[in-house]
Each structure stands twice: as C-alpha cells, then as structure tokens.
Coordinates of C-alpha atoms and ligand atoms in Angstrom, one line a residue:
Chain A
X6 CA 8.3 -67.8 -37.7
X7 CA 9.9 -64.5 -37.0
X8 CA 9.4 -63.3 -40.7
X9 CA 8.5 -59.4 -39.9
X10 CA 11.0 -57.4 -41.2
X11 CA 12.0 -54.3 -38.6
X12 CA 12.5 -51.1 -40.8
X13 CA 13.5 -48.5 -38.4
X14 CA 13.9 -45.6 -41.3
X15 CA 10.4 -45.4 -41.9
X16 CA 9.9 -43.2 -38.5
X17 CA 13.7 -42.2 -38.2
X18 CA 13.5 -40.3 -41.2
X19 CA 11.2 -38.7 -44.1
X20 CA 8.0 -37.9 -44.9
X21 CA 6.4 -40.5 -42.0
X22 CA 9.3 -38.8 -39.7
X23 CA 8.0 -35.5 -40.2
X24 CA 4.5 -36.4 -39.9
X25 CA 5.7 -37.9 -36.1
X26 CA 7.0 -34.2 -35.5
X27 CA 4.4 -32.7 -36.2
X28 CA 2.1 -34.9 -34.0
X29 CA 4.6 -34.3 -31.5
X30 CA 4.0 -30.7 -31.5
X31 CA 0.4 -30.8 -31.8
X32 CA 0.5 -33.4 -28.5
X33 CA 2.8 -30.6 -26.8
X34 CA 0.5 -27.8 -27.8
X35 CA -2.6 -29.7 -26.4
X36 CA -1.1 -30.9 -23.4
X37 CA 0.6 -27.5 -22.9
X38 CA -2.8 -25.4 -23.2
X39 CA -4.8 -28.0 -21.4
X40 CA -2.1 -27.8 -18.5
X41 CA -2.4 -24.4 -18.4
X42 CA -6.0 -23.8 -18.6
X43 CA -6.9 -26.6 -16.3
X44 CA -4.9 -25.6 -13.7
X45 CA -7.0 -22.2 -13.7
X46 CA -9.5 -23.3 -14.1
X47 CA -8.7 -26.1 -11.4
X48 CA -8.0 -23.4 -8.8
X49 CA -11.2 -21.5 -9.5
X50 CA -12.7 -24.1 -8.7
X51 CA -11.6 -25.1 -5.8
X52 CA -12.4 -22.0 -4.2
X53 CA -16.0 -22.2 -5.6
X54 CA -16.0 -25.5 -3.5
X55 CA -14.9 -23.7 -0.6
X56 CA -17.3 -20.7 -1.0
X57 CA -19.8 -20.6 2.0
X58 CA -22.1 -19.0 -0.9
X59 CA -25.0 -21.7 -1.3
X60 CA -25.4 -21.9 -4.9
X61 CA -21.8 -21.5 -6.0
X62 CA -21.4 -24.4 -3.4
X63 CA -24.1 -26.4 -5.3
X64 CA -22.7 -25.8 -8.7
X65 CA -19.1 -26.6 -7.9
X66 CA -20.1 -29.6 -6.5
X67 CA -21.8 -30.6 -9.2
X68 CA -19.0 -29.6 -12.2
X69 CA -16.8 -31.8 -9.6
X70 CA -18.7 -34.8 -9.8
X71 CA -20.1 -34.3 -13.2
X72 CA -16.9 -34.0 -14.8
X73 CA -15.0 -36.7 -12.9
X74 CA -17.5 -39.4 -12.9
X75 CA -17.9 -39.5 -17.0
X76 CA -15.6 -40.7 -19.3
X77 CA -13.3 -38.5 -21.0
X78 CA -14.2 -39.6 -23.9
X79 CA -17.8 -39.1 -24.3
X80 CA -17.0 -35.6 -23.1
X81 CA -14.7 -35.3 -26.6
X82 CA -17.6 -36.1 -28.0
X83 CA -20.0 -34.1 -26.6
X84 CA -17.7 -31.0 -27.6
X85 CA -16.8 -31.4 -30.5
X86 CA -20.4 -33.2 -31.9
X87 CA -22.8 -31.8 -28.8
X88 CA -21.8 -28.2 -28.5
X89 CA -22.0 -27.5 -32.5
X90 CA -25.9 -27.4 -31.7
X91 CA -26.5 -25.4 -28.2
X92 CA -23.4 -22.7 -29.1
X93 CA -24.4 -19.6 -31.3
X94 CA -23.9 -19.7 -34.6
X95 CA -20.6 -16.8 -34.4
X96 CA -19.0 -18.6 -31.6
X97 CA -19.6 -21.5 -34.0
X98 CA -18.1 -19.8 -37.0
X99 CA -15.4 -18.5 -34.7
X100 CA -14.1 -22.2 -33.7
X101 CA -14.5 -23.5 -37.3
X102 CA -12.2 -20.7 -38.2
X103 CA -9.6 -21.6 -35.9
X104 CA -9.3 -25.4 -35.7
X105 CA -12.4 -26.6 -33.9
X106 CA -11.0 -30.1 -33.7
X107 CA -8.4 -28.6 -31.6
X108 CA -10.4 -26.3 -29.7
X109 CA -12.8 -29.0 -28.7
X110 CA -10.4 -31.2 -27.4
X111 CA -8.7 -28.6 -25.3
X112 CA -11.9 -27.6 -24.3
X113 CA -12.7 -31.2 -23.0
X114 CA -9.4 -32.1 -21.4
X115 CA -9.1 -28.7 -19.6
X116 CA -12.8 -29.2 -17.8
X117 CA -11.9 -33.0 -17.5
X118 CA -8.4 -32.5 -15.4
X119 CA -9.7 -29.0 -14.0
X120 CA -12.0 -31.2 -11.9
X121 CA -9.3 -33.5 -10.7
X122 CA -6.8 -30.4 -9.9
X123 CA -9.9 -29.1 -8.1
X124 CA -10.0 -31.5 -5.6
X125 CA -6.3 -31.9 -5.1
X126 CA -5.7 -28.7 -4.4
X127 CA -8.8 -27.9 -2.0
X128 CA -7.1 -30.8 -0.4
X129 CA -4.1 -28.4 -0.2
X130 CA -6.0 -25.6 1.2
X131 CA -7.7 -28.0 4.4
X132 CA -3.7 -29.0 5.0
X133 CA -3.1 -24.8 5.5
X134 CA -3.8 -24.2 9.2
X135 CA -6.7 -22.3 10.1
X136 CA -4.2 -19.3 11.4
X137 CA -3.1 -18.4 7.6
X138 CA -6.2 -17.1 7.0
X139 CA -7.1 -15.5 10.5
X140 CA -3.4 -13.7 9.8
X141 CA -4.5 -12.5 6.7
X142 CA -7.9 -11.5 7.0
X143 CA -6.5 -9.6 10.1
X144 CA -4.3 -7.6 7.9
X145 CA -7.5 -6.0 6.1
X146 CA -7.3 -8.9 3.4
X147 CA -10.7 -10.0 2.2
X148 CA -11.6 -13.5 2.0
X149 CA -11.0 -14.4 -1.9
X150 CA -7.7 -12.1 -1.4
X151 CA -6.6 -14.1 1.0
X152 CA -7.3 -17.2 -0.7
X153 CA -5.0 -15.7 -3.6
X154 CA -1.8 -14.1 -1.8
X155 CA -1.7 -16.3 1.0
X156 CA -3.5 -19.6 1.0
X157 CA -3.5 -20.8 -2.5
X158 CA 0.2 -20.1 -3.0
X159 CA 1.0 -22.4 0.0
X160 CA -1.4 -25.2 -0.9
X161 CA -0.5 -25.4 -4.6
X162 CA 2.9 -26.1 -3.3
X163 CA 1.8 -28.7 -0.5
X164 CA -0.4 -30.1 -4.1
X165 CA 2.5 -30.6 -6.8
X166 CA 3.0 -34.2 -6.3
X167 CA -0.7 -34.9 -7.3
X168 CA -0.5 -32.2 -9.5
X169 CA 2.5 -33.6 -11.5
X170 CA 0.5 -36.6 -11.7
X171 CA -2.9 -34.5 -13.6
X172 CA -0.2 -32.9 -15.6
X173 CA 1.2 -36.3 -17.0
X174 CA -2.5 -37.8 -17.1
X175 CA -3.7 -34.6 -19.5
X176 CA -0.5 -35.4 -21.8
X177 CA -1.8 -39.1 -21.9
X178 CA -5.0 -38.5 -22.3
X179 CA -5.2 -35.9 -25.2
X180 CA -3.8 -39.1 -27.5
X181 CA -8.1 -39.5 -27.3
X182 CA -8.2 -36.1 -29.5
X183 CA -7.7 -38.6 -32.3
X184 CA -11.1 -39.8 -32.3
X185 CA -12.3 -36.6 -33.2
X186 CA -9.6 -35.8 -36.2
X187 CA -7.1 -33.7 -34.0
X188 CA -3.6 -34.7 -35.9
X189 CA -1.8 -35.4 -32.5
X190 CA 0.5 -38.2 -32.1
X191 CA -1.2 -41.0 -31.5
X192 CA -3.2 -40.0 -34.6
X193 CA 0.0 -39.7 -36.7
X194 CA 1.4 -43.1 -35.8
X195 CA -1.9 -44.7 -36.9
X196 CA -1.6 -42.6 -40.2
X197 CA 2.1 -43.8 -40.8
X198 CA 0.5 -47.3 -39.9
X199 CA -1.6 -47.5 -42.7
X200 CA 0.6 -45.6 -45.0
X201 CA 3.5 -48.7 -44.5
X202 CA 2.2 -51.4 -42.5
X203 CA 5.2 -50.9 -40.1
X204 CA 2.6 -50.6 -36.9
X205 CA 5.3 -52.2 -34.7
X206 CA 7.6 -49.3 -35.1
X207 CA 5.6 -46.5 -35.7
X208 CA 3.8 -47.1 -32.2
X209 CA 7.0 -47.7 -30.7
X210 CA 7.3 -44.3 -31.6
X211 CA 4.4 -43.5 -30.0
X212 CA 4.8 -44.7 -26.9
X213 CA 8.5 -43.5 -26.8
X214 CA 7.4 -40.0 -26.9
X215 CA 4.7 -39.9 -24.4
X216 CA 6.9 -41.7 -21.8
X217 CA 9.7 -38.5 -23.0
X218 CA 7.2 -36.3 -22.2
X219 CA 6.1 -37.5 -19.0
X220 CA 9.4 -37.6 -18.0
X221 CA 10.2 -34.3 -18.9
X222 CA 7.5 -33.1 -17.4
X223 CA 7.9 -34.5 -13.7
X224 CA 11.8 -34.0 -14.3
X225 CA 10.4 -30.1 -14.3
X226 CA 8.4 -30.1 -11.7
X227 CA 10.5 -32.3 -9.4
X228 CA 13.1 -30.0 -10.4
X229 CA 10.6 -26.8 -9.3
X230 CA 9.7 -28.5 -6.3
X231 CA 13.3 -28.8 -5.3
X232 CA 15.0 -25.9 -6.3
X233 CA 11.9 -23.3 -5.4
X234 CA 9.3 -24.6 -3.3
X235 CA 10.6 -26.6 -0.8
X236 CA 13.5 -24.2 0.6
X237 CA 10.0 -21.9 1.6
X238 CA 7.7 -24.8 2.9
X239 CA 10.2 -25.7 5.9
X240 CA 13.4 -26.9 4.2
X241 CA 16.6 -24.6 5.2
Chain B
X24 CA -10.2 4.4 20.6
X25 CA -11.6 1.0 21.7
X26 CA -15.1 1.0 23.6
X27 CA -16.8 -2.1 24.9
X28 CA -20.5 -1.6 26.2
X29 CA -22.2 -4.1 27.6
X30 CA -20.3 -7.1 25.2
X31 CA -21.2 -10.5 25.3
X32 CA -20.9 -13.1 23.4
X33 CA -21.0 -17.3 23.4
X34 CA -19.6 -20.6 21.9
X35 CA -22.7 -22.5 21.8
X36 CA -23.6 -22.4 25.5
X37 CA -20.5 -21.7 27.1
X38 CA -20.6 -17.8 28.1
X39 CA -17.1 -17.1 27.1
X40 CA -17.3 -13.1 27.1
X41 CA -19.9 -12.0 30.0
X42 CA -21.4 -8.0 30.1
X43 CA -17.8 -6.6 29.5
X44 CA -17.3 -2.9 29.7
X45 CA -14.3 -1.2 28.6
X46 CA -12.4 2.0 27.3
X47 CA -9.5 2.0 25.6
X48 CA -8.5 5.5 25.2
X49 CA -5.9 6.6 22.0
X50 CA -2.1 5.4 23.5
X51 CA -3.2 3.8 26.3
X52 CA -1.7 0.4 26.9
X53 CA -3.6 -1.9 28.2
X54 CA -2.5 -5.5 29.6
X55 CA -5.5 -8.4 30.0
X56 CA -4.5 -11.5 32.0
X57 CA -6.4 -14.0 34.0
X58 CA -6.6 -18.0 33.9
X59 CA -6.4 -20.4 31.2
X60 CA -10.0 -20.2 29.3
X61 CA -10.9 -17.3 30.9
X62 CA -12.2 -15.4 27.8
X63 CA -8.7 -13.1 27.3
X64 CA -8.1 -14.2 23.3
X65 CA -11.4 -14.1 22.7
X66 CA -11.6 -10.7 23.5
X67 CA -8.8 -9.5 21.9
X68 CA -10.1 -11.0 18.6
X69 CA -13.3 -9.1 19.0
X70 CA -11.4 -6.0 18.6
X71 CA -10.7 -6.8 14.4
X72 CA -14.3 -9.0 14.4
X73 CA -11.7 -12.4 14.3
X74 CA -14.7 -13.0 16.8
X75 CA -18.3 -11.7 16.3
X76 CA -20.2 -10.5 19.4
X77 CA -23.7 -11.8 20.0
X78 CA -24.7 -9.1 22.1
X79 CA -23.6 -5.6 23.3
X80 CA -21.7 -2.4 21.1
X81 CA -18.4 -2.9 20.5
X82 CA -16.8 0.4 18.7
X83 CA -13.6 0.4 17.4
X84 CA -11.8 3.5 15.8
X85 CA -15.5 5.3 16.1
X86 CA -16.7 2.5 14.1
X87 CA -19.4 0.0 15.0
X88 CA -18.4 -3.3 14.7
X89 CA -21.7 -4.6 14.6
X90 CA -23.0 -2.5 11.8
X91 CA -23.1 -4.0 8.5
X92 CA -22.0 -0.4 6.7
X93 CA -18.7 -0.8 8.5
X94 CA -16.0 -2.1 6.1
X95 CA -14.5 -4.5 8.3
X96 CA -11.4 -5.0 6.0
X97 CA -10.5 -1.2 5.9
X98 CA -11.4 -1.3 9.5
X99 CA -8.8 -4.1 9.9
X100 CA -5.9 -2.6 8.3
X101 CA -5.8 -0.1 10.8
X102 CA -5.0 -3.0 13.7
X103 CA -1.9 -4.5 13.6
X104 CA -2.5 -8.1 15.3
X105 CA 0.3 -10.5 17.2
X106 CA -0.4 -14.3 17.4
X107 CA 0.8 -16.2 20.1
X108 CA 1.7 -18.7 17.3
X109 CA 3.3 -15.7 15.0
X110 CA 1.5 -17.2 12.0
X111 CA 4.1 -15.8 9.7
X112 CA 3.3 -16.6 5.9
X113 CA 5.6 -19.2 5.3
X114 CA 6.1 -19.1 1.9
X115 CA 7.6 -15.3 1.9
X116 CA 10.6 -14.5 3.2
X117 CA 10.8 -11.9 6.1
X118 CA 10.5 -8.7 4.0
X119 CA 7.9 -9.7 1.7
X120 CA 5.7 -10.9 4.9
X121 CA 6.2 -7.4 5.9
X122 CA 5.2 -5.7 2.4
X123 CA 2.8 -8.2 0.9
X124 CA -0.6 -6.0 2.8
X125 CA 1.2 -2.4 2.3
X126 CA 1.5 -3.5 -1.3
X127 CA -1.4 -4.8 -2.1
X128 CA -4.0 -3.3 0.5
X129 CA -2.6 0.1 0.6
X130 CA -1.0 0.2 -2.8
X131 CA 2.4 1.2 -1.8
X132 CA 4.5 1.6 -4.4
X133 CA 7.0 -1.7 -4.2
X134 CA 10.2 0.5 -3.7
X135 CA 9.2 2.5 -1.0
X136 CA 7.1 -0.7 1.3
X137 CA 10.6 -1.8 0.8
X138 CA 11.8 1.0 2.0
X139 CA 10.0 0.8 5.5
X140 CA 10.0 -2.7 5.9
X141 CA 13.8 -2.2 6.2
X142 CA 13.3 0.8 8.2
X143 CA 11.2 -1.5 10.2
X144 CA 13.2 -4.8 10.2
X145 CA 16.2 -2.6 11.7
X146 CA 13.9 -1.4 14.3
X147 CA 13.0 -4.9 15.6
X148 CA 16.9 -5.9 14.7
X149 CA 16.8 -7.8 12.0
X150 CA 18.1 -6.5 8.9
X151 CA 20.3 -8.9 8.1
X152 CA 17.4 -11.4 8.1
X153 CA 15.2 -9.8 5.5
X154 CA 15.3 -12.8 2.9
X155 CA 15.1 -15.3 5.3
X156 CA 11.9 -17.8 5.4
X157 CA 10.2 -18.0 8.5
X158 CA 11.1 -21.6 9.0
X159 CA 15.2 -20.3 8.7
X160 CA 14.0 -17.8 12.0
X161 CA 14.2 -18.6 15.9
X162 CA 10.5 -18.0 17.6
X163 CA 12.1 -14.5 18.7
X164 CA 12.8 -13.6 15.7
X165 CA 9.9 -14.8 13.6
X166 CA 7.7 -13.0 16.3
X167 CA 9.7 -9.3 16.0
X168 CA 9.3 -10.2 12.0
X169 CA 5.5 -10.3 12.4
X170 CA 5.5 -7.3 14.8
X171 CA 7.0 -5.7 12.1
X172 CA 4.5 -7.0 9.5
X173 CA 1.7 -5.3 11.8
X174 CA 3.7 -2.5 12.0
X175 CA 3.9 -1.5 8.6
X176 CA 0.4 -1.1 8.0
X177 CA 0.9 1.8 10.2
X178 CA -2.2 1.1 12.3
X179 CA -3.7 3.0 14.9
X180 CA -3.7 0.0 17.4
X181 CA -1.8 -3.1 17.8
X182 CA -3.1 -6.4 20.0
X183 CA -1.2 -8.8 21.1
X184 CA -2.4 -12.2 22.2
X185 CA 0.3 -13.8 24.3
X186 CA 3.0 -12.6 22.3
X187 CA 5.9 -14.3 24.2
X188 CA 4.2 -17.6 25.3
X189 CA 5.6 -19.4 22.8
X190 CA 8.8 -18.7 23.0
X191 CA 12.1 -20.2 24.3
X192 CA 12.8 -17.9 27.8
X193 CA 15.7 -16.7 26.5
X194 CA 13.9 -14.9 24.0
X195 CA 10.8 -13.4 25.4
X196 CA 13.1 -10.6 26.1
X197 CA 14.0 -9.8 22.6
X198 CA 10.3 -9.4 22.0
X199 CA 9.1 -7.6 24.9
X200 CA 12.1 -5.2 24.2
X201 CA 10.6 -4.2 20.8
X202 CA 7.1 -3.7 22.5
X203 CA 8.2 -1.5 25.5
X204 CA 9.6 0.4 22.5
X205 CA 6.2 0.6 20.2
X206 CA 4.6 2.0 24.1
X207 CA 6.9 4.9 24.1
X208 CA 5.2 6.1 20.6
X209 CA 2.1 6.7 21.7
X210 CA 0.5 3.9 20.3
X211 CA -2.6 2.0 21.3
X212 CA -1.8 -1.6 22.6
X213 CA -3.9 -4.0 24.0
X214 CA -1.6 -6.9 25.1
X215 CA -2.5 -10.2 26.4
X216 CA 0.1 -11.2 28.5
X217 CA 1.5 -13.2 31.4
X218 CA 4.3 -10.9 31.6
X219 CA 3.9 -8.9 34.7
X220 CA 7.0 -7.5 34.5
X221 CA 6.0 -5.8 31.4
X222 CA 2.8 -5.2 32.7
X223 CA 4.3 -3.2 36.0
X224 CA 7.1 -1.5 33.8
X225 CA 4.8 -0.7 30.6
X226 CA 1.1 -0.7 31.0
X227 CA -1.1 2.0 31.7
X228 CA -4.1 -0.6 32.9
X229 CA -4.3 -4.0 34.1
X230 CA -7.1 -5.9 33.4
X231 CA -7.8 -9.6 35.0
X232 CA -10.7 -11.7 33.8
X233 CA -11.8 -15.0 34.8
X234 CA -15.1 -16.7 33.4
X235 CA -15.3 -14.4 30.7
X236 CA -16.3 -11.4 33.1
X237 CA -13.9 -8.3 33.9
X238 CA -13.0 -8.7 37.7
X239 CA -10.3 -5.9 38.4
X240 CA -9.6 -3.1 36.3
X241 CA -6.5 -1.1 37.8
X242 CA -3.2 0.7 37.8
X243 CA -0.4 -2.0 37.6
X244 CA 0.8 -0.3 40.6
X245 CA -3.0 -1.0 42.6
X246 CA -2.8 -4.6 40.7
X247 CA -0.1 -5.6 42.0
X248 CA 0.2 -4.2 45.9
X249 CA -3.5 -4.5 46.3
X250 CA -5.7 -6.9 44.2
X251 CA -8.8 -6.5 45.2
X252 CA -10.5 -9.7 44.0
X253 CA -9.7 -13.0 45.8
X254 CA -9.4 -14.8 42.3
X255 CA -6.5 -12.1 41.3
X256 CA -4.6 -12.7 44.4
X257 CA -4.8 -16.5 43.8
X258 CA -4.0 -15.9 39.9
X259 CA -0.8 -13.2 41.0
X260 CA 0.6 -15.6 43.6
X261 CA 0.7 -18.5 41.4
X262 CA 2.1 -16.6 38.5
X263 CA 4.9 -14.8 40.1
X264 CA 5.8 -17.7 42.1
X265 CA 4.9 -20.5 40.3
X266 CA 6.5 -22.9 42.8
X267 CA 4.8 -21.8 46.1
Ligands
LIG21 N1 -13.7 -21.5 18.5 C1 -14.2 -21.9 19.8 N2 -15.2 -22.7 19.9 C2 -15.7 -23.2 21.1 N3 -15.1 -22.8 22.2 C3 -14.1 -22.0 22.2 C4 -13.5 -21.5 21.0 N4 -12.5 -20.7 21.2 C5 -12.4 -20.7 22.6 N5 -13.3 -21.5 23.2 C6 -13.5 -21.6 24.6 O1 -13.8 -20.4 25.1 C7 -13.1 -20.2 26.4 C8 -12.2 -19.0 26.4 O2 -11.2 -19.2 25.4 P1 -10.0 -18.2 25.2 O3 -9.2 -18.8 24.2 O4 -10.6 -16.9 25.0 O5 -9.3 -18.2 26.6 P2 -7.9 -17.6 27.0 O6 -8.2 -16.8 28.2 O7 -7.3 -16.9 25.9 O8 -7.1 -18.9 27.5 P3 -5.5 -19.2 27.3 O9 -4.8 -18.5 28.4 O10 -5.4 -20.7 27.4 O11 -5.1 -18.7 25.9 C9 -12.4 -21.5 26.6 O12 -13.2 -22.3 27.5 C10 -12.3 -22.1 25.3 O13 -12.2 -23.5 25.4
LIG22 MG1 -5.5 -17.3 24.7

C-alpha cells in the first residue's frame, strides 16, 4: 500500500539540486527587492494618506483600497499581460531587456504589500503623541520634515511587529511569480516535479525553504527590534 | 521683539485669548501666570503660530505672523520653545535631540553642532548624559536636555510653557537654575510659570491673565506688594499659600 519509493538525492544533490538553488536565489532576490521597494513605497504612502492636501488625500485612499481589496494575483497578471499595452514602447523594450517576468512581479508585489505597510505604519504615526510634531515643527521643521526625522522614525519602530509580518507575507507570496514564468522556487520544484515524478520530495523542498526564510527573516527583525529599537522606545 | 495688538483669537466659541496687548521688548523677561484655563499656553504658542490668531497683529521678530509671505519655519528657528511635557524625541539620545534641527535646519556641519551641544549639555550639567535616551533621564534632566535643544538653535527668544510643572519638587530647582542663568544673557524669555519665586528674583514683568484677557501688567515687585486686581489677589494668596 505504501509502494512510493522516497529518493531524497534527487533534490539533495545534482542538476534538480542546483535548479532548487537557483530558485532559492531568485525567491531571495524577489522577496528582497519587493521588501525594500514596498517599504518605500509603503511609507510614501502613508504620508500621502495623512496629507491634509485634498487630492493627494483622494488618491491615496484610493491606491489603499484599490490595491488591498484585489487579488494579488490578477494584479501579476495585469503587469506582466496588462501593462505591455498602456506602457511606451522604450519602457517596453527596456523591461524585455532586463527580465520583464521579474520586473513585473516585483512591480506587483511591491504596490500589493506597499498598501498593507501603508496602513500599518499610519497606524504608527496616530500611536506618536500629538507633541512630537508640535516639538518639531517648533524647531523650524516643516511638516513633511518632520514627518521624516522625527515621526516616521518613531512609528516605524512602534510598526515592526506588523511589519515583520508583510515582510514574511511578500516572501510567500512571490511563489505566485510562477504563473507568469519567473524561475522562483515554487516554480523550480514544479520543474524538478515533472522532470522525476518525485513531487513529494521536491515540495518538501519547497516548503522547507520558505518556512527557512521566514524564519530568518523575523529571527532578523526580532533580533533588530531587540538589540536597536527597543533600548530607544522606553527600555533602559 | 514680541508685539501683540489687539490679539484675539477662539476655540469654536470659547473666547480663549480676548483684545490682548503686549510688548515684549529684546531681553526682557517676561513671566504670564493666572488660573487654570485662563488662556496662558495658548498665548505662548501664538508666539511660533503653534496657535493661529483669528483676529488682531501679532509681530514677532519684526515679522507678521499673519502674513502669508512670512516663512513661518525660518521664523520658528529663531524661538527656542519649553514644553511643560519636555516632548523630547525619544528615539535620539540626549545629544542628537540637541543637534538633529542645527544639523539639518541650519546645516551645521556635524562636528562642530557637536561641538556646542557639548558646550551646551555642560551648561545645563549634563555632559556625562549626552548618549543617554530620554526615557534613561529624570524629568529634571530630560527638561535642561530640551532647554538645551532650544538652545542650540541659538534663537533670539525662548518661551517656556510651565517648564517645571511637571516635575518632581526636588527638581524644579535644577531647571529653574539653568533659566535664571539664560536671563543673565540678555535673552528674550517669555515664561509661563507658577514659580513666583522666580518670577520675583528673575522677571522684568509680571503678567496675570484670567478669561483669556490681560488683567495686571506689572513689576514683580508692584505684583506682588500691590496687586491691583481682585482676581490676582485671590490667584497670589492661593498660590503662595496653598493651604490657607
Ligand atoms: N485645542 C483646543 N481646543 C479647544 N479648546 C482648547 C484647546 N486648547 C485649549 N483649549 C481651552 O482653552 C482654554 C485655555 O487653555 P490654555 O491651555 O491656554 O490654558 P492655561 O492657562 O494654559 O491653563 P493651564 O494652567 O491648565 O495650563 C481652556 O479652557 C482650554 O480648555
Ligand atoms: Mg497651560
């Protein structure tokens, strides 16, 4: 009844073993780059959301709930199929030159968790008491300055437990950059599937590197949190 | 230096700052007290626009506040301002509070705002706290740290909004120490204050509101022998002896 024969080798070592690493490295070069670029992006944001400026009000609002209220998917899709026909034919060129398949997906997953990281760190910034700012615009600060010296580096600290969990959510979620060809790992472990039939193990695989990264990741910013931010926020 | 004419100015309907009239002249110190609500924090934030006025001049530096050409921040950098609450930035430690605005605002080279914040963290007597965060201070200490932090702008006038209210007893002294110091430079200070011990030894002017209107405007030494208003008399004999 238990006739499947476990073959470890085929993802320990070898040609399927290097195709693993290498989708390893493209997953840590999406996530890494959508991290980054999200978290910008994220606090840019946020401040737009906070702006008493009517229309930037208005559009930040809309990003937030456009981009959180639609599947991550179709927005992979609409990148990497939609934008090919609205985006001028250099910028076009440009991407194909570079990897478009990765482009898009960073692309998606950056606007995707930027609108998350948005809201979790204007969270942040309402936690800040109103006397931050009235200290720093008293100083000769100007509002946006303020935001970025004074406010933002406080609330981004009060914001790393959500923000670990956006961080490990854009690591998970870039396995989707399969559907549209990017060689990540996910993608690689279906390859190595259908190459030898050993689906059992090479998803095993799989899942044992995106639970490595995650940990990694809040390992790192537990370890941040502990060793950086929390002596300044009140702890001696 | 600082000129009210004819200021007003409401939250919704409550009158909170009512035809006030006032010159502040270049190293005067002036002390503002009155009750609880009377208006006094609300006019000292008027002074750096914390507050907008609704009606009336208010000039500051020989600069209209109301005037939309005035650059407010510039204007700002030139008052150093003292929260009852110190409103310290917590993430920075002592000296970087104090350098973060020369260093960015008035693009002071790194080295040398470190320079003066030293200079200045001595001066308040605390250079051996310079890399200490806010919450590692005592409220004496956190509140000479952000004296200091005004300080280093190197403005032409300092307010103070109940500086010492907040604080254990045993340390308003510590703080009001460091003020009676910046008074003998010549700088302008407008101090909110219930300190009337300060008031007699330091000020130059007394001012009492109540209901958002100026009552007495006097000498300490008039203020205090003779207070002319009945409301003064009531506020001085239940702030000096608080027990009856
Ligand atoms: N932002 C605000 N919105 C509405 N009302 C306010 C606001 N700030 C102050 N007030 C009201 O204005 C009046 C004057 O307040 P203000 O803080 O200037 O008084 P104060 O003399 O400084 O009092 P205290 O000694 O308690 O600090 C009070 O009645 C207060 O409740
Ligand atoms: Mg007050």
């Amino acid at each position: 009844m238990f006739s499947y024969q476990f073959d470890w080798s085929v993802v320990t070592s070898g040609q399927y073993f290097e195709w693993l690493v290498s989708g390893l490295k493209i997953t840590l070069e999406l996530s890494v780059w959508s991290i980054i670029f999200s978290f910008l992006l994220g606090l840019i944001i946020a401040v737009m959301r906070m702006s008493n400026v009517r229309p930037i009000l208005w559009f930040s609002h809309a990003y937030l709930e456009f981009f959180r209220n639609t599947p991550l998917l179709v927005q992979i899709f609409f990148w990497y199929f939609g934008s090919y026909q609205i985006l001028p034919k250099a910028i076009n060129d440009w991407l194909n030159s570079v990897n478009f398949e990765f482009a898009a997906a960073v692309i998606a997953l950056t606007i995707y968790t930027s609108a998350f990281i948005a809201e979790d760190i204007r969270s942040g910034v309402r936690s800040i008491p109103k006397e931050q700012m009235e200290a720093a615009r008293s100083s000769g600060f100007s509002y946006l300055r303020s935001m970025r010296y004074i406010i933002l580096p406080q609330a981004v600290r009060l914001t790393i437990p959500p923000l670990i969990n956006q961080f490990l959510n854009v690591t998970k979620n870039s396995s989707l950059a399969m559907t549209i060809g990017v060689a990540e790992i996910t993608y690689q472990a279906r390859q190595v599937e259908s190459y030898t039939f050993k689906g059992f193990e090479s998803f095993t695989a799989a899942t044992l590197v995106y639970l490595g990264l995650s940990l990694v990741i809040a390992g790192l910013m537990t370890l941040y949190n502990r060793r950086v931010l929390s002596p300044m926020m009140g702890g001696k | 230096m600082i000129r009210f004419e004819a200021v007003h100015k409401w939250f919704k309907d409550l009158h909170v700052l009512n035809d006030i009239n006032l010159h502040v002249k270049q190293g005067e110190v002036v002390v503002v007290c009155g009750p609880s609500g009377s208006g006094k924090s609300t006019l000292i934030r008027t002074i750096n626009k914390l507050e907008p006025i609704q009606k009336g001049r208010l000039f500051v530096d020989g600069k209209d506040m109301s005037d939309r050409k005035t650059d407010i921040n510039r204007l700002r950098a030139e008052i150093g301002f003292v929260f009852q609450q110190f409103n310290l930035y917590p993430h920075l430690t002592a000296i970087k509070n104090i350098t973060l605005a020369p260093i960015k605002i008035r693009k002071l080279p790194k080295k040398q705002a470190e320079e003066e914040a030293m200079a200045l963290l001595e001066r308040v007597g605390l250079a051996d706290r310079r890399d200490s965060y806010p919450s590692q201070l005592s409220g004496g200490q956190q509140q000479r740290v952000a004296i200091a932090r005004g300080l280093a702008m190197k403005p032409k006038i300092m307010c103070f909004d109940e500086p010492t209210s907040a604080l254990d007893p045993e340390m308003i002294g510590e703080v009001l120490q460091v003020m009676q110091g910046l008074a003998h430079t010549g700088m302008t200070l407008m101090v909110v204050t219930h300190e009337m011990g300060f008031a007699r030894e330091v000020a130059d002017r007394v001012i009492f509101m109540d209901y958002g209107v100026v009552l007495e405007e006097a000498s300490p030494e008039e203020f205090f022998r003779n207070p002319k208003h009945e409301r003064a008399q009531l506020f001085l004999k239940e702030i000096l002896s608080p027990m009856h």
